[in-house]
Coordinates of N, CA and C in Angstrom, one line a residue:
S222 N 3.2 -17.8 -13.7 CA 2.1 -17.4 -12.5 C 2.5 -16.8 -11.2
L223 N 1.7 -15.9 -10.4 CA 1.9 -15.6 -9.2 C 2.7 -16.9 -7.9
E224 N 1.7 -17.9 -8.3 CA 2.3 -19.1 -7.4 C 3.5 -19.2 -7.5
K225 N 4.1 -19.4 -9.2 CA 5.4 -19.4 -9.4 C 6.7 -18.9 -8.7
A226 N 6.1 -17.2 -9.1 CA 6.6 -16.3 -8.7 C 7.3 -16.2 -6.8
L227 N 5.9 -16.7 -6.6 CA 6.1 -16.3 -4.6 C 7.4 -17.3 -5.0
T228 N 6.8 -18.8 -5.3 CA 8.0 -20.0 -4.9 C 9.4 -19.8 -5.4
L229 N 9.5 -19.0 -6.1 CA 10.7 -18.6 -6.7 C 11.3 -17.6 -5.5
D230 N 10.8 -16.2 -5.2 CA 10.9 -15.6 -4.4 C 11.1 -15.9 -2.7
Y231 N 10.4 -17.2 -2.6 CA 10.4 -17.6 -1.1 C 11.8 -18.5 -1.5
R232 N 12.2 -18.9 -2.3 CA 13.7 -19.7 -2.1 C 14.6 -18.7 -2.0
F233 N 14.6 -17.6 -2.8 CA 15.6 -16.5 -2.5 C 15.6 -16.3 -1.0
Q234 N 14.6 -15.6 -1.0 CA 14.4 -15.8 0.7 C 15.0 -16.2 1.5
S235 N 14.7 -17.5 1.4 CA 15.3 -18.9 2.5 C 16.7 -18.9 2.6
R236 N 17.4 -18.0 1.2 CA 18.7 -18.5 1.0 C 19.2 -17.0 1.5
M237 N 18.5 -16.1 1.8 CA 19.5 -14.7 1.7 C 19.6 -14.3 3.2
S238 N 20.8 -14.3 3.3 CA 21.3 -13.9 4.8 C 20.6 -12.5 5.8
G239 N 20.8 -13.3 6.8 CA 20.0 -11.8 7.6 C 20.8 -11.2 7.7
V240 N 22.1 -10.7 7.7 CA 23.3 -9.8 7.4 C 22.8 -8.6 6.1
R241 N 22.4 -9.1 4.9 CA 22.2 -8.6 3.7 C 20.4 -8.2 4.2
L242 N 19.4 -8.7 5.1 CA 18.2 -8.1 5.7 C 18.7 -7.0 6.5
L243 N 19.4 -6.9 7.3 CA 19.8 -6.2 8.4 C 20.4 -4.9 7.3
N244 N 21.2 -4.9 6.2 CA 21.8 -3.8 5.8 C 20.7 -3.1 4.9
V245 N 19.4 -3.8 4.0 CA 18.5 -3.4 3.6 C 17.5 -2.4 4.5
S246 N 17.4 -3.1 5.9 CA 16.8 -2.2 6.7 C 17.9 -1.2 7.4
A247 N 18.9 -1.1 7.5 CA 19.9 0.1 7.8 C 19.9 1.2 6.7
A248 N 19.5 0.4 5.3 CA 19.4 1.8 4.2 C 18.2 2.5 4.3
I249 N 17.4 1.5 4.4 CA 15.6 1.7 4.8 C 16.0 3.4 6.0
N250 N 16.5 2.9 7.1 CA 16.2 3.9 7.7 C 17.1 5.5 8.0
L251 N 18.7 5.3 7.3 CA 19.4 5.8 7.3 C 18.8 6.9 6.1
D252 N 18.4 6.3 4.9 CA 18.0 7.4 3.8 C 16.5 7.2 3.6
Q253 N 16.2 8.0 4.2 CA 14.7 7.8 3.5 C 14.3 7.9 2.2
G254 N 15.1 8.9 1.3 CA 14.6 8.9 -0.2 C 14.8 7.8 -0.9
K255 N 15.8 6.2 -0.4 CA 15.8 5.0 -1.0 C 15.0 4.5 -1.1
I256 N 13.9 4.9 0.2 CA 12.7 4.2 0.5 C 11.7 3.7 -0.9
Y257 N 11.9 5.1 -2.1 CA 10.9 4.8 -3.0 C 11.8 4.6 -4.3
S258 N 12.7 3.9 -4.5 CA 13.5 3.8 -5.1 C 12.9 2.3 -5.6
E259 N 12.5 2.0 -6.9 CA 12.8 0.6 -7.6 C 13.8 -0.3 -7.5
E260 N 15.4 0.1 -7.1 CA 16.3 -0.3 -6.3 C 16.3 -1.2 -5.5
L261 N 15.9 -0.4 -4.0 CA 15.7 -1.0 -3.0 C 14.5 -1.9 -3.0
L262 N 13.6 -1.9 -4.0 CA 12.2 -2.9 -3.9 C 13.1 -4.2 -4.1
Q263 N 14.1 -3.9 -5.4 CA 14.7 -5.4 -6.1 C 15.4 -5.6 -5.3
Q264 N 15.5 -5.6 -4.2 CA 16.8 -5.8 -3.5 C 16.1 -6.4 -2.4
L265 N 15.1 -6.1 -1.8 CA 14.2 -7.0 -0.9 C 13.4 -8.3 -1.2
P266 N 13.7 -9.2 -0.6 CA 13.2 -10.5 -0.8 C 11.7 -10.0 -0.7
L267 N 10.8 -11.4 -0.9 CA 9.5 -11.1 -1.3 C 8.8 -12.1 0.1
L268 N 8.7 -11.0 1.1 CA 8.5 -12.3 2.5 C 6.8 -12.1 2.8
R269 N 6.5 -13.0 3.3 CA 5.0 -13.1 3.6 C 4.9 -13.1 5.4
G270 N 3.7 -12.3 4.8 CA 3.3 -11.8 6.4 C 2.2 -12.4 7.1
N271 N 1.5 -11.5 8.1 CA 0.4 -12.1 8.2 C -1.1 -11.4 7.7
K272 N -2.0 -11.9 8.4 CA -3.2 -11.2 7.7 C -3.1 -10.2 7.5
N273 N -3.1 -9.4 8.5 CA -2.9 -7.6 8.2 C -1.8 -7.4 7.2
W274 N -0.4 -7.9 6.7 CA 0.0 -7.5 6.0 C -0.5 -8.1 4.4
K275 N -0.9 -9.1 4.4 CA -1.6 -9.5 3.0 C -3.2 -8.3 2.6
C276 N -3.8 -8.0 3.7 CA -4.9 -6.8 3.1 C -3.5 -5.6 2.5
L277 N -3.2 -5.2 3.5 CA -2.4 -4.1 3.2 C -1.5 -4.3 1.7
A278 N -1.5 -5.2 1.3 CA -0.2 -5.7 -0.1 C -1.6 -5.3 -1.1
D279 N -2.7 -6.3 -0.7 CA -3.8 -6.4 -1.7 C -4.5 -5.1 -1.9
A280 N -4.3 -4.1 -1.1 CA -5.3 -2.9 -1.0 C -4.1 -2.0 -2.0
I281 N -2.7 -2.2 -1.7 CA -1.7 -1.1 -2.5 C -1.6 -1.7 -3.9
Y282 N -2.3 -2.9 -4.1 CA -1.8 -3.6 -5.3 C -3.3 -3.2 -6.4
F283 N -4.7 -3.6 -5.6 CA -5.8 -2.7 -6.5 C -5.9 -1.6 -6.4
E284 N -5.4 -0.8 -5.2 CA -6.1 0.9 -5.6 C -4.9 1.4 -6.3
A285 N -3.5 1.0 -6.5 CA -2.4 1.8 -6.8 C -1.5 1.2 -7.6
R286 N -1.4 0.0 -8.2 CA -0.4 -0.7 -9.0 C -0.6 0.1 -9.8
G287 N -0.7 0.9 -10.9 CA -0.5 1.7 -11.7 C -0.1 3.1 -11.5
E288 N 0.5 2.8 -10.2 CA 0.7 4.4 -10.0 C 2.2 4.4 -9.8
T289 N 3.4 5.5 -9.4 CA 4.5 5.6 -9.4 C 4.8 4.5 -7.6
I290 N 6.0 4.6 -7.8 CA 6.1 3.8 -5.8 C 5.9 4.2 -5.1
E291 N 6.0 6.3 -5.1 CA 5.8 6.9 -4.2 C 4.0 6.8 -3.5
G292 N 3.5 6.9 -5.3 CA 2.1 6.3 -5.0 C 1.4 5.4 -4.2
Q293 N 1.7 4.5 -4.3 CA 1.9 2.9 -3.9 C 1.8 3.2 -2.5
Y294 N 3.4 3.9 -1.6 CA 3.6 4.1 -0.6 C 2.5 5.3 0.0
A295 N 2.1 6.2 -0.7 CA 1.1 7.2 -0.1 C -0.4 6.3 0.0
V296 N -0.6 6.0 -0.6 CA -1.7 4.9 -0.3 C -1.9 3.9 1.2
A297 N -0.5 3.1 0.8 CA 0.1 3.0 2.1 C -0.3 3.3 3.3
E298 N 0.4 4.8 3.4 CA 0.4 5.8 4.3 C -1.5 6.0 4.7
V299 N -2.3 6.2 4.0 CA -3.3 6.6 4.3 C -4.1 5.2 4.9
I300 N -3.8 4.0 4.6 CA -4.6 3.0 5.6 C -3.7 2.9 7.0
L301 N -2.6 2.4 7.0 CA -2.0 3.0 8.4 C -2.4 4.3 9.4
N302 N -2.6 5.2 8.3 CA -3.0 6.5 9.3 C -4.5 5.9 9.8
R303 N -4.7 5.8 9.1 CA -6.2 5.2 9.6 C -6.7 4.3 10.3
A304 N -5.8 3.3 10.6 CA -5.4 1.8 11.5 C -5.2 2.7 13.0
A305 N -4.3 3.6 12.8 CA -3.7 4.0 14.0 C -4.7 5.5 14.5
S306 N -5.6 5.4 13.9 CA -7.1 6.8 14.2 C -8.0 6.1 15.2
K307 N -8.1 6.5 16.1 CA -9.4 6.2 16.7 C -11.1 6.8 16.2
A308 N -10.4 7.0 15.2 CA -11.9 7.5 14.2 C -12.1 6.2 13.4
Y309 N -11.6 5.2 13.4 CA -11.5 4.1 12.0 C -11.2 2.8 13.0
P310 N -11.4 1.6 12.0 CA -11.2 0.5 13.2 C -9.5 0.5 13.2
N311 N -9.1 -0.7 14.3 CA -7.8 -0.6 14.8 C -6.9 -1.7 14.5
N312 N -7.3 -2.3 12.8 CA -6.2 -2.7 12.2 C -6.8 -2.8 10.8
I313 N -5.6 -3.0 10.2 CA -5.3 -2.6 8.7 C -6.6 -4.0 7.7
C314 N -6.6 -5.2 8.0 CA -8.1 -5.4 7.5 C -9.0 -4.9 8.2
S315 N -9.5 -4.8 8.8 CA -11.0 -3.5 9.2 C -11.0 -2.4 8.3
V316 N -9.9 -1.8 8.5 CA -9.7 -0.3 7.8 C -10.4 -0.4 6.0
V317 N -9.5 -1.7 5.8 CA -9.6 -1.7 3.9 C -10.8 -2.2 3.7
K318 N -11.6 -3.2 4.7 CA -13.1 -4.1 4.2 C -14.0 -3.2 4.9
Q319 N -14.0 -1.8 5.5 CA -14.8 -0.8 6.3 C -15.6 -0.9 5.1
G320 N -17.2 -0.5 5.5 CA -18.2 -0.5 4.4 C -18.6 -1.5 3.7
G321 N -18.0 -2.4 3.6 CA -18.4 -4.0 3.5 C -18.5 -4.1 1.7
L322 N -19.3 -4.9 1.6 CA -19.7 -4.8 0.4 C -20.9 -3.9 -0.9
R323 N -21.3 -3.0 0.2 CA -22.1 -2.7 -0.5 C -22.0 -1.2 -1.7
R324 N -22.4 -1.0 -2.7 CA -22.0 -0.3 -4.0 C -21.7 1.2 -3.1
D325 N -20.5 1.5 -3.3 CA -20.4 2.7 -3.4 C -20.3 3.5 -1.8
R326 N -20.4 2.8 -0.8 CA -20.6 2.8 0.5 C -18.9 2.4 0.9
C327 N -18.4 1.4 0.4 CA -16.5 0.9 0.8 C -16.1 2.1 1.1
Q328 N -14.7 2.2 1.7 CA -14.0 2.9 1.9 C -13.0 3.1 1.2
F329 N -12.6 1.8 0.2 CA -11.7 1.7 -0.9 C -12.3 1.1 -2.4
S330 N -12.5 1.6 -3.1 CA -13.4 1.2 -4.6 C -13.2 0.0 -4.9
Y331 N -12.0 -0.4 -4.5 CA -11.7 -1.8 -5.1 C -12.4 -3.1 -4.5
M332 N -12.9 -2.6 -3.1 CA -13.9 -3.3 -2.3 C -15.2 -3.7 -2.4
C333 N -15.9 -3.4 -3.4 CA -17.4 -2.7 -3.6 C -17.3 -2.4 -5.4
D334 N -16.4 -2.3 -6.6 CA -16.5 -2.4 -7.6 C -17.4 -3.6 -8.3
G335 N -17.4 -4.4 -8.1 CA -18.3 -5.3 -8.5 C -17.5 -7.0 -9.2
K336 N -15.5 -6.3 -9.2 CA -15.0 -7.3 -9.5 C -14.5 -8.1 -8.9
F337 N -14.0 -9.3 -9.0 CA -13.3 -10.6 -8.3 C -12.0 -9.9 -8.6
E338 N -11.5 -10.0 -6.9 CA -10.3 -9.5 -7.0 C -9.2 -10.8 -7.4
V339 N -8.7 -10.6 -8.6 CA -7.5 -11.4 -9.4 C -6.4 -10.6 -9.4
I340 N -5.4 -10.9 -9.0 CA -3.8 -10.8 -8.9 C -3.3 -11.2 -10.2
R341 N -3.4 -10.2 -11.1 CA -2.9 -10.8 -12.8 C -1.6 -10.3 -12.8
E342 N -0.8 -9.4 -12.6 CA 0.8 -9.3 -12.4 C 1.3 -9.6 -10.9
P343 N 1.9 -10.4 -11.6 CA 2.9 -10.6 -10.3 C 4.3 -10.1 -9.8
E344 N 4.7 -9.4 -10.9 CA 5.4 -8.6 -10.5 C 4.9 -7.2 -9.9
A345 N 3.6 -6.8 -10.0 CA 3.6 -5.6 -9.7 C 2.7 -5.9 -8.1
F346 N 2.2 -7.1 -7.9 CA 1.8 -7.6 -6.5 C 3.3 -7.5 -5.5
A347 N 4.3 -8.0 -6.4 CA 5.5 -8.6 -5.6 C 5.8 -6.9 -4.9
R348 N 5.7 -6.2 -5.8 CA 6.1 -4.8 -5.5 C 5.2 -4.2 -4.2
S349 N 4.1 -4.6 -4.2 CA 3.2 -4.1 -3.5 C 3.2 -4.8 -2.4
A350 N 3.8 -6.2 -2.2 CA 4.0 -6.8 -0.8 C 4.7 -6.0 -0.3
K351 N 6.5 -5.6 -1.3 CA 7.3 -5.5 -0.1 C 6.9 -4.2 0.5
I352 N 6.5 -3.5 -0.1 CA 6.0 -1.5 -0.1 C 5.1 -2.0 1.3
A353 N 4.3 -3.1 1.5 CA 3.5 -3.6 2.6 C 4.4 -3.5 3.4
T354 N 5.3 -4.5 3.3 CA 6.6 -5.1 4.5 C 7.1 -3.9 4.8
I355 N 7.4 -3.2 4.7 CA 8.8 -1.9 4.5 C 7.1 -1.2 5.5
M356 N 6.4 -0.4 4.9 CA 6.0 -0.1 5.8 C 5.4 -0.4 7.1
L357 N 5.1 -1.8 7.2 CA 5.0 -2.4 8.3 C 5.5 -2.3 9.8
K358 N 6.9 -2.4 8.6 CA 8.2 -2.1 9.5 C 8.7 -0.6 10.5
G359 N 7.4 0.0 10.2 CA 7.7 1.0 11.1 C 8.2 2.4 10.0
T360 N 8.6 2.2 8.8 CA 8.8 3.5 8.2 C 7.9 4.8 8.3
P361 N 8.9 5.5 8.9 CA 7.9 7.1 9.1 C 6.8 7.3 7.6
R362 N 5.9 7.8 8.2 CA 4.7 8.3 6.9 C 4.3 9.4 6.9
N363 N 5.7 10.3 5.8 CA 5.7 11.3 5.5 C 5.8 12.1 4.4
L364 N 5.0 10.9 3.6 CA 4.9 11.7 2.1 C 2.9 12.4 2.1
T365 N 2.2 11.9 2.8 CA 0.9 12.3 2.7 C 0.9 13.3 3.4
H366 N 1.4 13.9 4.6 CA 1.3 14.8 5.9 C 0.1 14.8 6.4
G367 N 0.1 13.0 7.0 CA -1.2 12.5 7.9 C -2.5 12.0 7.4
A368 N -2.3 12.4 5.7 CA -3.6 12.2 5.2 C -4.6 10.9 5.3
M369 N -5.8 10.9 5.7 CA -6.9 9.9 6.2 C -7.7 9.5 4.7
Y370 N -7.3 10.5 3.6 CA -8.5 10.1 2.4 C -7.3 10.2 1.4
Y371 N -8.0 9.8 0.2 CA -7.9 10.3 -1.2 C -8.8 9.8 -1.9
H372 N -8.5 10.1 -3.6 CA -9.1 9.7 -4.6 C -8.2 10.0 -5.6
S373 N -8.6 9.1 -6.7 CA -7.9 9.7 -8.1 C -8.7 11.0 -8.5
K374 N -7.3 11.4 -9.2 CA -7.4 13.0 -9.8 C -8.8 13.0 -11.1
S375 N -9.4 12.1 -11.4 CA -10.1 11.5 -12.8 C -11.9 12.1 -12.1
V376 N -11.5 12.1 -10.8 CA -13.2 12.4 -10.2 C -13.3 13.5 -9.1
S377 N -14.3 14.0 -8.5 CA -14.3 14.9 -7.5 C -15.4 14.8 -6.6
P378 N -15.1 13.6 -5.6 CA -15.9 13.4 -4.6 C -16.4 14.7 -4.1
S379 N -18.5 14.5 -3.6 CA -18.5 16.0 -2.8 C -17.6 16.0 -1.7
W380 N -17.7 14.8 -0.9 CA -16.7 14.8 0.1 C -15.0 15.5 0.0
S381 N -14.8 15.8 -0.8 CA -13.3 16.0 -1.1 C -13.3 17.7 -0.4
K382 N -14.6 18.4 -0.7 CA -14.7 19.8 -0.3 C -14.6 19.9 0.9
T383 N -14.8 19.3 1.6 CA -15.3 19.3 3.8 C -13.4 18.9 4.3
F384 N -12.3 18.5 3.1 CA -11.4 17.7 3.5 C -10.3 19.4 3.2
H385 N -8.7 19.2 3.8 CA -7.8 20.0 3.3 C -7.1 18.7 2.5
L386 N -6.7 19.6 1.8 CA -5.7 19.2 0.4 C -4.3 18.5 1.3
T387 N -3.6 17.6 1.2 CA -2.1 17.8 1.5 C -1.6 18.1 0.8
T388 N -1.5 16.7 -0.4 CA -0.1 17.0 -1.4 C -1.6 16.2 -2.5
T389 N -0.6 16.0 -3.8 CA -1.2 15.2 -4.9 C 0.3 14.4 -5.5
I390 N 0.0 12.9 -5.7 CA 0.6 12.1 -5.6 C 0.9 11.4 -6.9
G391 N 1.3 11.4 -7.9 CA 0.8 10.6 -9.1 C -0.8 11.4 -9.8
H392 N -1.5 9.9 -9.5 CA -2.3 10.0 -10.0 C -3.6 10.7 -8.9
H393 N -3.5 10.7 -7.6 CA -4.4 10.6 -6.4 C -4.2 12.3 -5.3
H394 N -5.4 12.9 -5.4 CA -5.0 13.4 -4.0 C -5.8 13.4 -3.0
F395 N -4.9 13.6 -1.4 CA -4.5 13.5 -0.3 C -5.4 14.4 0.2
Y396 N -5.7 14.3 1.6 CA -6.5 14.6 2.7 C -6.7 14.5 3.7
T397 N -6.6 15.4 4.5 CA -6.9 15.5 6.2 C -7.8 16.2 6.4
P398 N -8.7 15.9 7.2 CA -10.0 16.9 8.1 C -9.4 18.0 8.4
Y399 N -10.6 19.1 8.5 CA -9.9 20.5 8.6 C -9.6 20.1 10.1

């Protein structure tokens, strides 16, 4: 269960030395390519964070858990790019929840798809949570070239024609305003 996985990871986290955490942080800062590796994510403990961390971890999980690691980072980049923009709310939870529960009016589809958000894949959530932690530590957002929007390659929303395609990662296209 998720609770058991979090408890085990918390026990691991409490035994982990500060030196090891510093070494992981140094690896992130020195070798940006390492950020996008499963190896790095496995080395990191599952650190719990504040409300904005939880909103980011949930968004990565529900929007991109089936994506590559880079695809999950890319979704996190879009959310953080929006939170940093004056055009959007200034915190992660408000960005993720923007548009409320109105069908097809929300900014992130999982927020208004009519389904109850239940974490059914503890390992995938742990990965999302670790990516959220890394991104909130100030990791450079270089994958999407400043993207503020994305959508699945399986759809072609009309709004996408009014934006500049910056990249495609996994199953998503990423965009900036012109």
